[in-house]
XYZ file of C-alpha atoms in Angstrom:
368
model
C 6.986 -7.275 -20.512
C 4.591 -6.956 -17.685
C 3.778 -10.246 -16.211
C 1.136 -10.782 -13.728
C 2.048 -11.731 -9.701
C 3.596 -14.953 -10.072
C 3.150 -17.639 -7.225
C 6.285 -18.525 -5.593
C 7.989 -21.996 -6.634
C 10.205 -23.022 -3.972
C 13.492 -25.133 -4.829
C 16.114 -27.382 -2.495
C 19.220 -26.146 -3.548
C 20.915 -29.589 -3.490
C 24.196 -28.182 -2.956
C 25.067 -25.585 -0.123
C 27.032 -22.988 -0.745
C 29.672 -21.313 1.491
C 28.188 -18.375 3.689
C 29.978 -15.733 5.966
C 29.531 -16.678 9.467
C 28.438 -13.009 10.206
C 24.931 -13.389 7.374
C 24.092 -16.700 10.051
C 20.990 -15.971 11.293
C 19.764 -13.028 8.958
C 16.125 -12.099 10.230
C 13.586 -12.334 7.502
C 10.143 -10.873 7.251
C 7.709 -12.187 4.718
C 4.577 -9.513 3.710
C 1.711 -11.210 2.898
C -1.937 -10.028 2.038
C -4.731 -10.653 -0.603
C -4.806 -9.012 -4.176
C -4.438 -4.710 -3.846
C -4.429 -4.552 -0.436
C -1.262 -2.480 -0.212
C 1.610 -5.064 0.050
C 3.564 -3.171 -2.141
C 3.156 -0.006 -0.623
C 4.517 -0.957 2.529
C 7.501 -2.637 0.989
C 7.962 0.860 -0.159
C 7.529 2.516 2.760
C 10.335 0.353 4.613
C 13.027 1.063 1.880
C 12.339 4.575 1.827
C 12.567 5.573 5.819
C 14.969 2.031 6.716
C 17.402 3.626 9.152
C 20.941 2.384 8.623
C 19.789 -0.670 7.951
C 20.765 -2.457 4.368
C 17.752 -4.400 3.746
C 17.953 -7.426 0.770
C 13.925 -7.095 -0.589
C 12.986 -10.635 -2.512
C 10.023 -9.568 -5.021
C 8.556 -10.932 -7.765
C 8.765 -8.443 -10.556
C 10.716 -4.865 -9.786
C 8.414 -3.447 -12.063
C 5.830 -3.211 -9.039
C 8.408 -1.617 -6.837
C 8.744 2.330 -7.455
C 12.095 3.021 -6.880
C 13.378 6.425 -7.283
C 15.954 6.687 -10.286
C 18.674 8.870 -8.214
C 18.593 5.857 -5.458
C 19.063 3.205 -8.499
C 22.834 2.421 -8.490
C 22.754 -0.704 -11.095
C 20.212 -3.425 -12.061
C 20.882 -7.120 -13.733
C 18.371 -9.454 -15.004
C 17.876 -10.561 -11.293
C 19.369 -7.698 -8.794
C 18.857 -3.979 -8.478
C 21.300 -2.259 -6.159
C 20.227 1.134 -4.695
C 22.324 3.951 -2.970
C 21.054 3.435 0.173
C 22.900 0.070 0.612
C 19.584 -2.084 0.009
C 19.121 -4.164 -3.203
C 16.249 -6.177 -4.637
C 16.180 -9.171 -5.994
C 13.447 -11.415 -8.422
C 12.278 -14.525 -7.449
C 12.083 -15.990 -10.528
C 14.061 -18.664 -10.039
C 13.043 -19.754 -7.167
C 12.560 -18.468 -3.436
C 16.181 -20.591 -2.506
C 18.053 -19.666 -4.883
C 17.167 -16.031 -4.460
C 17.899 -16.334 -0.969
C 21.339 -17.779 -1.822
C 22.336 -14.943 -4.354
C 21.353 -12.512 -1.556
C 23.743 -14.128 0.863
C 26.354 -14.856 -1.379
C 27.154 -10.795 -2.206
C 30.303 -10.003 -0.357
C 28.692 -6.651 1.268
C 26.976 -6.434 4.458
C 22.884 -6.778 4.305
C 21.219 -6.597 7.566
C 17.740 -7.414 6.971
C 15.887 -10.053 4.354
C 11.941 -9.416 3.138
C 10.203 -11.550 1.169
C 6.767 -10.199 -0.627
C 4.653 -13.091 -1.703
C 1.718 -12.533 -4.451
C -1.757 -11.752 -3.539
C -2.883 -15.224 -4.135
C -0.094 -17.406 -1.780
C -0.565 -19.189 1.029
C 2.345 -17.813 3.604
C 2.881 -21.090 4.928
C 5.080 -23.096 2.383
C 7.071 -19.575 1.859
C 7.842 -19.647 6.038
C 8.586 -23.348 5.998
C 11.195 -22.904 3.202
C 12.905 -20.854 5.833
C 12.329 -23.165 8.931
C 12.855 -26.371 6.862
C 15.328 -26.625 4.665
C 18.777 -25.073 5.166
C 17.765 -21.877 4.951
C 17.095 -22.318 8.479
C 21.013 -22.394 9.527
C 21.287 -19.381 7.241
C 18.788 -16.777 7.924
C 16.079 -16.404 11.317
C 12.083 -16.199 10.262
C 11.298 -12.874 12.362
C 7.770 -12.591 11.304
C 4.840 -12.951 8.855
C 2.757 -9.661 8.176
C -0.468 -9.413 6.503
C -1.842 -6.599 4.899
C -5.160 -6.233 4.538
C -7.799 -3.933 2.110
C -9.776 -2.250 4.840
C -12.329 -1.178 2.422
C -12.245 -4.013 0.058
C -12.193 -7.026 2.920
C -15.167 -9.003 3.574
C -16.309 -12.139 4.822
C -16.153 -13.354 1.517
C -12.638 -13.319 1.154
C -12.422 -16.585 3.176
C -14.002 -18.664 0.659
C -10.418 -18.185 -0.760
C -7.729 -20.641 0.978
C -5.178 -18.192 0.186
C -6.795 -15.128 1.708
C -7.714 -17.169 4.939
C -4.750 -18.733 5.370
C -2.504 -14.706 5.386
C -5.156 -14.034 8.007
C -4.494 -17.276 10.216
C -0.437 -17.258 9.684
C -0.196 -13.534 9.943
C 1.972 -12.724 13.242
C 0.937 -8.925 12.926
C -2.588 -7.931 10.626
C -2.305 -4.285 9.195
C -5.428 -2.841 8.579
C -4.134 -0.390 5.137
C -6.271 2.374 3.306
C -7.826 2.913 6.829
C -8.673 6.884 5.194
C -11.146 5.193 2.999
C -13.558 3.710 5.470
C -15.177 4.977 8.810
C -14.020 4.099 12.136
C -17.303 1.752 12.598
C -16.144 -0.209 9.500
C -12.445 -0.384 11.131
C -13.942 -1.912 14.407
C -16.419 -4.371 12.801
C -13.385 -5.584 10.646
C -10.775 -5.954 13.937
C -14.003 -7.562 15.515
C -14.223 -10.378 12.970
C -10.490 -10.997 12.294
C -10.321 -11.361 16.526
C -13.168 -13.825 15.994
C -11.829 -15.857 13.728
C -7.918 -14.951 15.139
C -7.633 -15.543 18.795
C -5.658 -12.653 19.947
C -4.535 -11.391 16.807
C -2.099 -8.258 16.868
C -3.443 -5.912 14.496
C -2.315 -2.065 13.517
C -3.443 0.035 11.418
C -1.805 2.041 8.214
C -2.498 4.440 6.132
C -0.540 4.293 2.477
C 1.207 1.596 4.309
C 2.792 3.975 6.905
C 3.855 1.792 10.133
C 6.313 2.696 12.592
C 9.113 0.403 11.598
C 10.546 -0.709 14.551
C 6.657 -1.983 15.436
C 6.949 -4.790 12.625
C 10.997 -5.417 11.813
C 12.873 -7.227 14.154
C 10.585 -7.989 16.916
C 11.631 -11.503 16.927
C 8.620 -13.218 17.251
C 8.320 -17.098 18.473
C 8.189 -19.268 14.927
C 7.958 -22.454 16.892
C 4.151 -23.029 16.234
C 4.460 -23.100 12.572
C 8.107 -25.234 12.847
C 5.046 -27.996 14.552
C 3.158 -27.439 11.476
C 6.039 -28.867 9.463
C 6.364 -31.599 11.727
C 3.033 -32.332 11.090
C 3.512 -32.322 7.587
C 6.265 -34.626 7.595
C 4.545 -37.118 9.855
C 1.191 -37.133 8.533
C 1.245 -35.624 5.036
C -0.878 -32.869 5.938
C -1.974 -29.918 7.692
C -4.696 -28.089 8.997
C -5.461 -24.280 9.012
C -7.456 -23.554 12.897
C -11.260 -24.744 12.130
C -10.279 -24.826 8.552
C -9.349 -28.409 6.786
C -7.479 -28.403 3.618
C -4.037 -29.291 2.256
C -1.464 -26.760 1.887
C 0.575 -26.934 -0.650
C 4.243 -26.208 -1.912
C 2.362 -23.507 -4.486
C 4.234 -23.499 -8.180
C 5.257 -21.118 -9.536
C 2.604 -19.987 -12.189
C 3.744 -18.677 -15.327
C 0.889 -16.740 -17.471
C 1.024 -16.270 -21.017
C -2.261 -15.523 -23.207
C -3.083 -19.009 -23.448
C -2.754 -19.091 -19.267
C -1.106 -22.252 -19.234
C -0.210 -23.688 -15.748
C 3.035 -25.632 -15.316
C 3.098 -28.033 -12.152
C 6.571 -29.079 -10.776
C 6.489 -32.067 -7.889
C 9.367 -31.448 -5.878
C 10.209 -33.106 -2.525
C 9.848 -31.263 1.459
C 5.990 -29.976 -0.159
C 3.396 -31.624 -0.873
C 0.284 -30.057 -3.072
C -2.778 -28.074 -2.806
C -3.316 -26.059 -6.074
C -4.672 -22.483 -4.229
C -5.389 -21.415 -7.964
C -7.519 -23.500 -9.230
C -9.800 -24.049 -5.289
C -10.314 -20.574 -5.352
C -11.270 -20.523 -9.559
C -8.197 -17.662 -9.903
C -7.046 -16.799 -13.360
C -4.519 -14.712 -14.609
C -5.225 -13.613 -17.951
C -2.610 -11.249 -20.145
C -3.171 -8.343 -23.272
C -0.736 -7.293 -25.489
C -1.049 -5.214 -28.599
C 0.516 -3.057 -30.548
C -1.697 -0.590 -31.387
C -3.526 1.764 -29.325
C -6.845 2.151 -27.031
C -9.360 4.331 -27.310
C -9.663 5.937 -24.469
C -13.259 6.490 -24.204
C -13.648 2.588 -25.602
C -11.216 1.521 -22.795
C -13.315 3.824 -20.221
C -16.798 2.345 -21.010
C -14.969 -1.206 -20.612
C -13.848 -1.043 -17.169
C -17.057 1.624 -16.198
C -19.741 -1.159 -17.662
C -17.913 -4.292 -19.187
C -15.020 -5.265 -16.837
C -16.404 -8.164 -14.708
C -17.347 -7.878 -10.849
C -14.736 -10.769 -9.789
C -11.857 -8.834 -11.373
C -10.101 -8.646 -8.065
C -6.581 -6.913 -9.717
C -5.335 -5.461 -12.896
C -2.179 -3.502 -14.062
C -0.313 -2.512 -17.003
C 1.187 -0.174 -18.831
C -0.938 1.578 -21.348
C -1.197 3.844 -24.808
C -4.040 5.970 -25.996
C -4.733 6.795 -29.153
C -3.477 11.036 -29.968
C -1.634 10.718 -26.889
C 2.394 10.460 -26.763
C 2.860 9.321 -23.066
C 2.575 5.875 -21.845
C 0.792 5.220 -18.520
C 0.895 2.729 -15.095
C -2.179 1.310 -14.711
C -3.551 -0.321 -11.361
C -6.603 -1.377 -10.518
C -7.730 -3.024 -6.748
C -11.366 -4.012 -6.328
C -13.305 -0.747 -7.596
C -10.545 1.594 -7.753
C -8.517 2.532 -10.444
C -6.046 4.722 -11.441
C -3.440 6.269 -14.063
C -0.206 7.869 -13.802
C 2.284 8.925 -16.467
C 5.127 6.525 -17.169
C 8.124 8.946 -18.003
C 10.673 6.093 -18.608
C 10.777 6.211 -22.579
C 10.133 3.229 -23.365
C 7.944 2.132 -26.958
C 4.863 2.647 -27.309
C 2.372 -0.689 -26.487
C -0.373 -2.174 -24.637
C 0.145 -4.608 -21.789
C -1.939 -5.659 -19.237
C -2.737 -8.737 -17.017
C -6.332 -9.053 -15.481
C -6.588 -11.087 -11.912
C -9.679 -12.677 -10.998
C -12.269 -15.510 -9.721
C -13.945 -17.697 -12.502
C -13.138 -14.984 -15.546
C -14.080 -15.982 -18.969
C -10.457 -15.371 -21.061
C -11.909 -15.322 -24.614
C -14.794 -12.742 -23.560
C -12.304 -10.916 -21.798
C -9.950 -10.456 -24.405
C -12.456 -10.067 -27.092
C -13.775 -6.653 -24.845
C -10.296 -5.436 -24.839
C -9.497 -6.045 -28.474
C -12.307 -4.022 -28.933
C -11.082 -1.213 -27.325
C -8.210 -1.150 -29.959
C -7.834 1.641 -32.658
């Protein structure tokens, strides 16, 4: 089942598990960035050209990872192993115990990333690494952004979420920078300076960065370890300019109904990034076809303009294969899925302030 980015729920192991002395200190690197702006992408791009270097990847869903079926060695319900030494894990069940399933494997990873979901505030997701005892286990290296370079605008900081990737981001990649003119480029670095003092920013296109520009580059961590000192003395913290409370964000699990389950758990205190920015997550499933020129029309004319992500896999009516499905902002796209599986509709639909029952009326619609 396709399932839409989940937010990250992070869990105190309360019991801590034996560790080879040689995984001490594993360098982590968590990729941040707003909805479609290529976080993915790069995730691939650093599996795929990793030198000698067994990288552990902590995702939400491996569905969103393409990994190419003569690298797959095995997969369980929580770990894929690939030939190249690295493996990928889900997040599922929390960001801690992921960590500690990773660590416990007897063979020899080098290198930790963490993806969060286009709606998470980076914060609580670095603190679980500087504040609990993750941090006698693995070394925070850095926090990357990615950002849309055509989709970004000013308007993206009347999310928390999408401000706050820009503010903890140690290194901002500018992605899709073959979409938009070099003016457009320099406005963008402009404002992100503006409202970033001296932030380090590079630029990608498909998520192509020189590797050894943004893993391992050891970056100081000690400004956001203050940040959880000022959480634990005074119950809160501030973004630069920005007031509001960050939050240990739940994990959000989205059925058709979109029901949100909230967990209190100690070390985190709450915001609720969701519902201040007016997200929603809403999920299709059917088992009977679109019509393709119905479906069409629907995201052409019907689909609404805060629909900030969507993805899926697909069935037409007359047409055997399945298809991918991804949509970012405007764009949209395609592709065959060749993996076999039954024929169905799934899809999840991201967005500001979206009216579910509309939304899945329009799509029912589109049915055969």
């Amino acid at each position: 089942m396709i399932t839409s980015d989940r937010i990250v729920k992070q869990e105190v192991t309360p019991d801590i598990i034996d560790v080879d002395v040689p995984k001490r200190g594993m360098p982590v690197t968590i990729i941040t960035g707003f909805l479609g702006s290529g976080k993915t992408t790069l995730l691939n791009h650093i599996l795929q050209n990793q030198q000698d270097l067994k990288v552990a990847v902590l995702v939400n869903e491996f569905g969103d990872i393409n990994i190419d079926s003569q690298l797959l060695v095995s997969v369980d319900e929580n770990m894929m192993e690939l030939s190249n030494g690295c493996i990928c894990c889900t997040i599922n069940d929390g960001l801690v115990n992921a960590v500690y399933s990773v660590l416990e494997k007897g063979d020899r990873i080098d290198y930790m990333i963490v993806e969060t979901t286009g709606v998470a505030d980076p914060l609580p997701i670095a603190l679980t690494f500087l504040g609990t005892e993750l941090q006698h286990l693995t070394r925070l290296d850095s926090i990357l952004t990615v950002v849309d370079s055509e989709a970004f605008t000013s308007d993206h900081f009347n999310s928390d979420a999408a401000y706050a990737q820009i503010m903890y981001g140690d290194i901002i990649i500018l992605n899709k920078t073959d979409l938009v003119p070099e003016e457009k480029l320099q406005e963008l670095e402009t404002y992100i300076n503006k409202n970033k003092t001296k932030a380090r920013i590079l630029r990608s296109h498909l998520g192509v960065v020189p590797l050894p520009l943004i893993l391992d580059i050891q970056i100081d961590q000690s400004a956001i370890a203050a940040t959880k000192e000022s959480n634990d003395h005074h119950g809160h913290s501030d973004h630069a300019h920005h007031d509001h409370d960050h939050a240990h964000t739940d994990e959000l699990s989205h059925d058709v109904n979109c029901q949100h389950d909230h967990h209190d758990h100690d070390h985190h205190h709450h915001s609720h990034h969701l519902e201040n920015d007016g997200f929603i997550s809403i999920s299709f499933q059917s088992d009977r076809a679109f019509d393709l020129d119905k479906f069409q029309n629907f995201l052409d004319k019907q689909l609404p303009i805060d629909v900030f992500r969507a993805k899926g896999i697909l069935w037409f009516t007359n047409i055997d294969s399945r298809y991918v499905f991804q949509l970012s902002g405007k764009r949209y796209e395609l592709k065959t899925d060749d993996r076999g599986k039954s024929l169905n509709n799934q899809m999840v639909i991201i967005g500001r302030n979206l009216h579910r029952e509309e939304l899945l009326a329009k799509l029912t619609d589109c049915l055969v």
